Amino acid sequence: MENFKKSTIYQIYPKSFCDSNGDGIGDIPGIISKLDYIKSLGVDYIWSTPFFTSPLKDNGYDVADYREINPIFGTMGDVEELIAEAGKRGIGLMLDMVFNHTSTQHKWFQKALGGDREYLDYYIFRDGAEGAPPTNWQSKFGGSAWEYVPGLGKWYLHLFDRTQADLNWENPKVREELRDVLRFWKNKGVKGFRFDVVNLISKPGLFEDDMQGDGRRFYTDGPRVHEFLKELVRDSGIAPMVTVGEMSSTSLENCVRYSNPAERELSMCFHFHHLKVDYRDGEKWELMPPDYGKLKRHFEEWQTGMQQQGGWSALFWCNHDQPRAVSRFGDDKAYWKESAKMLATSIHMMRGTPYIYQGEELGMANPAYKEISDYRDVESINYYGIMQKAGKTQEEALETLRQRSRDNGRTPMQWDAGEYAGFSASRPWLAIPENHAYINAEAEEQDADSVLAYYRKLVALRKEYPVIQEGAIEFLYREVPGLLAYQRLLGEERLLALNNLTGEPVRLPEPIGCRGFQRLIGNYGEPGELIGELRAYESIVLWKP
Ligand code: GLC
Ligand code: CA
């Protein structure tokens, strides 16, 4: 069995993890200083978001040099030490490869701007029609996806910020440059890669207006994406390292192809449909309480579909682009601990590879900022304006950010209850939530019942029980709203996971007899002989040899 099926992966956002030199910004020596903590979680890999040279318009997802380290985060020596020190602890480092686009500060783009024909063909430059952009496509961060360069009389495509120019994957030289970046990091001892928005790399042959949407249907899971991925993995020599692709607005059918081992593309996929069940009409900036029925159906469809067709999923609630799950799907006040643990259980017992995003293991919650000046994220700041232009009041726009901003997931790691949460000796780049008084690593280390202790146990269970790693999954009680229940089956072994997604008790159609079962984990103490009802956000995992 592939190693990644037994693994749990810890995601680090370096800017917010630990600041070693007191400038308010997390850095690589800070990560090194916390490796024993990371090891104590039992995880096998660290995925770090980008720390390469970058103007940080999108916090490092705008790379200006794939082989150099941004001095704000440290030096190449620090990265080598991180790889070595993590390795000593049995932890592999996975790097984040942003290959759909580069920063406009990248030397390739700078040469293109200078009119160098060779480098113009590294990007997607097109003519517009009478002062208008080549197509009506929208950037994912708001506004047109095209930017005009007067000196060239042409427009370049940027699916994200205007400082993130899309690379032209049709050009074989571009593809070879990117493979060479992978070889470089492989030689440094990196153990795996996460590929940023990698299902957007293949653009259509013809660029045309989208009369139904923002253009994504033309380039999402685009015409040559599978071919490009196969070539990238094969010709860079990175197989059999662990790889995960971030798939934006993708389909089940494509995720099967990206991750089925027979296709020789990637180990697994991040897909996001479960994180859209609180988008009204599919719109991120329109608030709606989570639709738990939809959430349940999503898991049923994707878990079962990926299993039947041999795909493999990354399991996650949180990352640096998402609000904190406990605030979003749980209750970060009255049932903070219970709901944080339930959310963890519900995905850690599924089929796939779980990811823990820094601070999630502490139950970190959204910061509930009051002012627009508290926000740093380019997307949030853009949409604050766009929402008001579209008719929202200032307070409505702020409330939307409070729930939806990517900064919710980017607040500094809460190490202790001190003024700057033990993250830094001075004021951090993004404000620390008040709840760090009780949500912090130091306090949770002292508490056997903490969210932290619970996560450690979940990670250990996956290592210990083959049924969690490779058992078949089957959903149960599909008709009971709010109850996410499934079993995992391997030979005679059977594991039963019951999760109440809601703050109201849920009744089972018939009580479950627990005789013969052993309780592996749960957030409310030992169940009785019969389980007839689950309490608010209750989780119970039962196992029978
Ligand atoms: C991915 C990253 C996100 C970034 C975007 C553009 O979605 O996770 O942080 O802004 O790609 O690179
Ligand atoms: Ca620092």
XYZ file of C-alpha atoms and ligand atoms in Angstrom, residues 14-15 18-30 71-74 423-424, ligand 2:
22
model
C 5.019 30.244 7.326
C 4.026 33.872 7.648
C 6.272 31.228 14.391
C 8.410 34.361 14.250
C 11.994 33.760 15.393
C 13.441 37.259 15.026
C 10.697 39.531 16.319
C 9.767 41.318 13.093
C 6.146 40.203 13.413
C 6.372 37.777 10.479
C 6.733 34.035 10.834
C 9.843 32.475 9.311
C 11.681 29.237 8.592
C 13.856 29.237 11.748
C 10.530 29.621 13.582
C 14.780 36.854 2.931
C 11.785 37.735 5.097
C 11.359 33.979 5.699
C 15.055 33.034 5.895
C 3.989 33.846 18.015
C 6.283 36.847 18.059
Ca 10.424 36.838 11.357
